[in-house]
mmCIF file of C-alpha atoms in Angstrom:
data_model
loop_
_atom_site.group_PDB
_atom_site.id
_atom_site.type_symbol
_atom_site.label_atom_id
_atom_site.label_comp_id
_atom_site.label_asym_id
_atom_site.label_seq_id
_atom_site.Cartn_x
_atom_site.Cartn_y
_atom_site.Cartn_z
ATOM 1 C CA MET A 1305 -0.111 -0.262 -0.014
ATOM 2 C CA PHE A 1306 2.383 2.307 1.343
ATOM 3 C CA ALA A 1307 5.909 2.031 1.092
ATOM 4 C CA ASP A 1308 7.692 2.368 3.777
ATOM 5 C CA PRO A 1309 10.540 4.854 4.396
ATOM 6 C CA GLU A 1310 14.117 4.349 4.296
ATOM 7 C CA PRO A 1311 15.424 3.893 8.087
ATOM 8 C CA SER A 1312 18.222 6.944 7.350
ATOM 9 C CA THR A 1313 15.238 9.143 5.651
ATOM 10 C CA ILE A 1314 13.070 8.403 9.407
ATOM 11 C CA GLU A 1315 16.359 9.312 11.597
ATOM 12 C CA ALA A 1316 17.111 12.404 9.321
ATOM 13 C CA LYS A 1317 13.676 14.074 9.352
ATOM 14 C CA ALA A 1318 12.882 12.905 12.891
ATOM 15 C CA LEU A 1319 16.015 14.542 14.331
ATOM 16 C CA PRO A 1320 18.923 16.081 13.538
ATOM 17 C CA SER A 1321 21.847 13.751 13.825
ATOM 18 C CA SER A 1322 23.784 15.366 16.542
ATOM 19 C CA TRP A 1323 20.291 14.405 19.214
ATOM 20 C CA VAL A 1324 20.775 10.987 17.963
ATOM 21 C CA LYS A 1325 23.153 8.631 19.699
ATOM 22 C CA PRO A 1326 24.813 5.975 17.677
ATOM 23 C CA GLU A 1327 23.123 3.420 19.403
ATOM 24 C CA LEU A 1328 20.099 4.259 18.788
ATOM 25 C CA ARG A 1329 20.875 5.028 14.871
ATOM 26 C CA HIS A 1330 22.353 1.420 15.009
ATOM 27 C CA VAL A 1331 19.115 0.003 16.000
ATOM 28 C CA VAL A 1332 17.468 1.840 13.379
ATOM 29 C CA ARG A 1333 19.525 0.458 10.687
ATOM 30 C CA GLU A 1334 18.755 -2.938 12.663
ATOM 31 C CA MET A 1335 14.973 -2.461 12.093
ATOM 32 C CA PRO A 1336 14.621 -3.570 8.103
ATOM 33 C CA ASP A 1337 16.378 -6.534 8.881
ATOM 34 C CA ALA A 1338 14.139 -7.234 11.767
ATOM 35 C CA CYS A 1339 10.884 -7.070 9.547
ATOM 36 C CA GLU A 1340 12.725 -8.970 7.286
ATOM 37 C CA ARG A 1341 13.456 -12.602 9.920
ATOM 38 C CA LEU A 1342 9.788 -11.580 10.923
ATOM 39 C CA GLU A 1343 8.588 -12.035 7.193
ATOM 40 C CA TYR A 1344 10.829 -15.059 7.228
ATOM 41 C CA VAL A 1345 9.217 -16.940 10.064
ATOM 42 C CA GLY A 1346 5.905 -16.343 9.430
ATOM 43 C CA LYS A 1347 6.238 -17.860 5.511
ATOM 44 C CA MET A 1348 7.868 -20.721 6.688
ATOM 45 C CA THR A 1349 5.248 -20.842 9.206
ATOM 46 C CA GLU A 1350 2.906 -20.844 6.870
ATOM 47 C CA LYS A 1351 4.592 -22.998 4.467
ATOM 48 C CA ALA A 1352 4.616 -25.911 7.191
ATOM 49 C CA ALA A 1353 1.025 -25.361 8.235
ATOM 50 C CA ASN A 1354 0.393 -26.403 4.649
ATOM 51 C CA ARG A 1355 2.418 -29.373 4.570
ATOM 52 C CA VAL A 1356 0.953 -30.552 7.583
ATOM 53 C CA LEU A 1357 -2.315 -30.221 6.351
ATOM 54 C CA ALA A 1358 -1.784 -31.981 3.527
ATOM 55 C CA LEU A 1359 -0.333 -34.815 5.226
ATOM 56 C CA ILE A 1360 -3.251 -34.880 7.403
ATOM 57 C CA ASP A 1361 -5.649 -34.876 4.524
ATOM 58 C CA ASP A 1362 -3.886 -37.474 2.728
ATOM 59 C CA ALA A 1363 -3.289 -39.549 5.861
ATOM 60 C CA LYS A 1364 -7.054 -39.592 7.278
ATOM 61 C CA PRO A 1365 -8.885 -41.509 4.375
ATOM 62 C CA ALA A 1366 -5.996 -44.791 5.393
ATOM 63 C CA CYS A 1367 -6.694 -43.631 9.156
ATOM 64 C CA ASP A 1368 -10.608 -44.230 8.336
ATOM 65 C CA GLU A 1369 -10.583 -47.545 6.189
ATOM 66 C CA VAL A 1370 -8.391 -48.937 8.954
ATOM 67 C CA ARG A 1371 -10.687 -47.825 11.220
ATOM 68 C CA SER A 1372 -14.022 -49.323 9.271
ATOM 69 C CA ARG A 1373 -12.242 -52.832 8.332
ATOM 70 C CA GLY A 1374 -11.209 -53.347 11.723
ATOM 71 C CA GLN A 1375 -15.006 -53.140 13.039
ATOM 72 C CA GLU A 1376 -15.962 -55.665 9.826
ATOM 73 C CA ILE A 1377 -13.292 -58.258 11.787
ATOM 74 C CA ALA A 1378 -14.894 -57.095 15.234
ATOM 75 C CA ASP A 1379 -18.314 -58.022 13.856
ATOM 76 C CA ALA A 1380 -17.852 -61.369 12.009
ATOM 77 C CA MET A 1381 -15.976 -62.174 14.970
ATOM 78 C CA THR A 1382 -18.721 -61.720 17.146
ATOM 79 C CA ARG A 1383 -20.833 -63.103 15.101
ATOM 80 C CA LEU A 1384 -18.931 -66.311 14.389
ATOM 81 C CA ALA A 1385 -18.490 -66.652 18.180
ATOM 82 C CA ASP A 1386 -22.236 -66.023 19.025
ATOM 83 C CA SER A 1387 -23.513 -68.715 15.633
ATOM 84 C CA PRO A 1388 -24.702 -72.350 16.852
ATOM 85 C CA ASP A 1389 -23.202 -73.288 13.330
ATOM 86 C CA PHE A 1390 -19.541 -72.189 14.037
ATOM 87 C CA ASP A 1391 -17.470 -75.268 11.485
ATOM 88 C CA ALA A 1392 -13.480 -74.798 10.944
ATOM 89 C CA ALA A 1393 -14.403 -73.992 7.679
ATOM 90 C CA ARG A 1394 -16.054 -70.350 8.610
ATOM 91 C CA ALA A 1395 -13.220 -70.102 11.558
ATOM 92 C CA ARG A 1396 -10.557 -70.334 8.160
ATOM 93 C CA VAL A 1397 -11.902 -67.765 6.442
ATOM 94 C CA LEU A 1398 -12.376 -65.388 9.495
ATOM 95 C CA MET A 1399 -8.975 -66.143 10.171
ATOM 96 C CA ARG A 1400 -7.856 -65.169 6.358
ATOM 97 C CA MET A 1401 -9.747 -61.746 6.705
ATOM 98 C CA CYS A 1402 -7.756 -61.415 9.905
ATOM 99 C CA ALA A 1403 -4.575 -62.237 8.477
ATOM 100 C CA GLU A 1404 -5.359 -59.739 5.266
ATOM 101 C CA PHE A 1405 -5.909 -57.512 8.239
ATOM 102 C CA ALA A 1406 -3.284 -57.436 10.152
ATOM 103 C CA THR A 1407 -0.579 -57.191 6.923
ATOM 104 C CA ARG A 1408 -2.782 -53.989 6.061
ATOM 105 C CA ALA A 1409 -2.408 -52.721 9.397
ATOM 106 C CA ALA A 1410 0.941 -53.186 9.472
ATOM 107 C CA THR A 1411 1.452 -51.658 6.000
ATOM 108 C CA PHE A 1412 -0.993 -48.865 7.270
ATOM 109 C CA ALA A 1413 1.471 -48.346 10.317
ATOM 110 C CA ASP A 1414 4.342 -47.961 8.081
ATOM 111 C CA LYS A 1415 2.694 -45.290 6.115
ATOM 112 C CA GLN A 1416 1.874 -43.742 8.774
ATOM 113 C CA ASN A 1417 5.168 -43.940 10.254
ATOM 114 C CA SER A 1418 6.334 -42.016 7.414
ATOM 115 C CA VAL A 1419 3.942 -39.831 7.595
ATOM 116 C CA LEU A 1420 4.426 -38.447 11.235
ATOM 117 C CA THR A 1421 8.413 -38.191 10.141
ATOM 118 C CA GLU A 1422 7.082 -36.136 7.418
ATOM 119 C CA VAL A 1423 5.224 -33.634 9.973
ATOM 120 C CA MET A 1424 8.201 -33.686 12.118
ATOM 121 C CA MET A 1425 10.488 -32.615 8.970
ATOM 122 C CA ALA A 1426 7.473 -29.775 8.290
ATOM 123 C CA GLN A 1427 8.459 -28.585 11.916
ATOM 124 C CA ASP A 1428 12.028 -28.548 11.117
ATOM 125 C CA PHE A 1429 11.794 -24.952 10.895
ATOM 126 C CA GLN A 1430 10.696 -24.286 14.246
ATOM 127 C CA ASP A 1431 14.658 -24.602 16.031
ATOM 128 C CA LEU A 1432 15.236 -21.656 13.419
ATOM 129 C CA SER A 1433 12.400 -19.382 13.564
ATOM 130 C CA GLY A 1434 13.000 -19.324 17.623
ATOM 131 C CA GLN A 1435 16.374 -18.263 16.970
ATOM 132 C CA VAL A 1436 15.250 -15.409 14.438
ATOM 133 C CA ILE A 1437 12.403 -14.742 16.787
ATOM 134 C CA ASN A 1438 15.260 -13.953 19.611
ATOM 135 C CA LYS A 1439 17.306 -12.076 17.446
ATOM 136 C CA VAL A 1440 14.194 -9.629 16.284
ATOM 137 C CA MET A 1441 13.254 -9.648 20.034
ATOM 138 C CA ALA A 1442 16.741 -8.226 21.150
ATOM 139 C CA ILE A 1443 16.900 -5.504 18.550
ATOM 140 C CA LEU A 1444 13.399 -4.257 19.930
ATOM 141 C CA TRP A 1445 14.624 -4.525 23.103
ATOM 142 C CA ARG A 1446 17.596 -2.621 22.033
ATOM 143 C CA ALA A 1447 15.145 -0.344 20.410
ATOM 144 C CA GLU A 1448 13.051 0.582 23.327
ATOM 145 C CA GLU A 1449 15.777 0.847 25.638
ATOM 146 C CA GLU A 1450 17.349 3.611 23.695
ATOM 147 C CA LEU A 1451 14.598 5.378 23.129
ATOM 148 C CA ARG A 1452 13.467 5.385 27.045
ATOM 149 C CA HIS A 1453 17.323 7.224 27.458
ATOM 150 C CA VAL A 1454 15.641 9.630 24.618
ATOM 151 C CA LEU A 1455 13.123 10.259 26.267
ATOM 152 C CA ASP A 1456 13.676 10.030 29.914
ATOM 153 C CA ASP A 1457 17.389 11.002 30.202
ATOM 154 C CA GLY A 1458 17.072 13.718 28.439
ATOM 155 C CA ALA A 1459 19.532 13.131 25.393
ATOM 156 C CA LEU A 1460 17.604 15.666 23.134
ATOM 157 C CA PRO A 1461 18.952 19.315 24.019
ATOM 158 C CA GLU A 1462 16.837 21.857 25.899
ATOM 159 C CA VAL A 1463 16.236 25.032 23.844
ATOM 160 C CA ALA A 1464 17.660 27.769 26.398
ATOM 161 C CA PRO A 1465 15.255 30.435 27.236
ATOM 162 C CA ALA A 1466 15.526 33.766 25.562
ATOM 163 C CA GLN A 1467 18.250 35.826 27.990
ATOM 164 C CA ALA A 1468 15.867 38.095 30.567
ATOM 165 C CA THR A 1469 16.620 41.551 30.240
ATOM 166 C CA GLY A 1470 14.362 43.351 32.659
ATOM 167 C CA GLN A 1471 12.826 44.815 29.748
ATOM 168 C CA THR A 1472 9.248 44.078 28.148
ATOM 169 C CA GLU A 1473 8.841 44.333 24.836
ATOM 170 C CA GLU A 1474 5.280 45.323 23.297
ATOM 171 C CA LEU A 1475 4.965 43.033 20.518
ATOM 172 C CA LYS A 1476 3.460 45.525 17.776
ATOM 173 C CA GLY A 1477 1.006 44.393 14.598
ATOM 174 C CA VAL A 1478 2.036 45.791 10.754
ATOM 175 C CA GLN A 1479 3.586 49.153 10.989
ATOM 176 C CA VAL A 1480 1.926 51.129 8.844
ATOM 177 C CA PRO A 1481 2.452 55.153 8.732
ATOM 178 C CA ASP A 1482 -0.519 57.037 9.772
ATOM 179 C CA ARG A 1483 -2.449 54.227 9.518
ATOM 180 C CA ALA A 1484 -4.100 52.176 12.522
ATOM 181 C CA MET A 1485 -6.772 49.746 12.431
ATOM 182 C CA GLN A 1486 -9.153 49.434 14.842
ATOM 183 C CA GLN A 1487 -11.891 46.947 15.717
ATOM 184 C CA ASP A 1488 -14.850 48.219 13.500
ATOM 185 C CA ASP A 1489 -12.170 48.594 10.808
ATOM 186 C CA VAL A 1490 -10.981 44.657 11.179
ATOM 187 C CA ASP A 1491 -14.985 43.519 11.015
ATOM 188 C CA ASP A 1492 -15.641 46.107 8.264
ATOM 189 C CA LEU A 1493 -12.866 44.053 6.362
ATOM 190 C CA LEU A 1494 -14.170 41.105 7.440
ATOM 191 C CA ALA A 1495 -17.606 41.346 6.773
ATOM 192 C CA SER A 1496 -16.591 42.605 2.718
ATOM 193 C CA MET A 1497 -15.154 39.345 2.476
ATOM 194 C CA GLY A 1498 -18.003 37.505 3.145
ATOM 195 C CA PHE A 1499 -16.707 36.389 6.934
#
């Protein structure tokens, strides 16, 4: 929307350079770097969040399938156990279903382990972002400290009041020979101008 002014421009326009401590100038120069670092952390956080959400979206159907198939096998085993027609042939069919499910569950577990590893890797920037945030915070703390010194310690020179000479000088309006305006003259002038 609006371009940020250069720090040196801010410094030059805000205070005469003789009033600004070198430490404060250094902090002002660090501000763009701090902003870039925070922007980097924001982008990395967004990238990781999108990656994690994509991994979850990909993994959810497989989880649903394993849950559904496990429930089917549990129901079939319950029915077989409660059935008066319990025989070896039906038990073998159920055992094959269980073996197939166990194989699928092992494959599923391997895939989920890979997904979890990818989720962990997507978060690997957290250590770096923590370091970046700590550096930015250090810059901000220094800026706060230096600004506090400027404001509290009177780093700005005070303007000395005019030397009192004991005589006061009256301020006079515009000096035009032989012409002094009265309030009526001022009112007439303003009225003629529409005021």
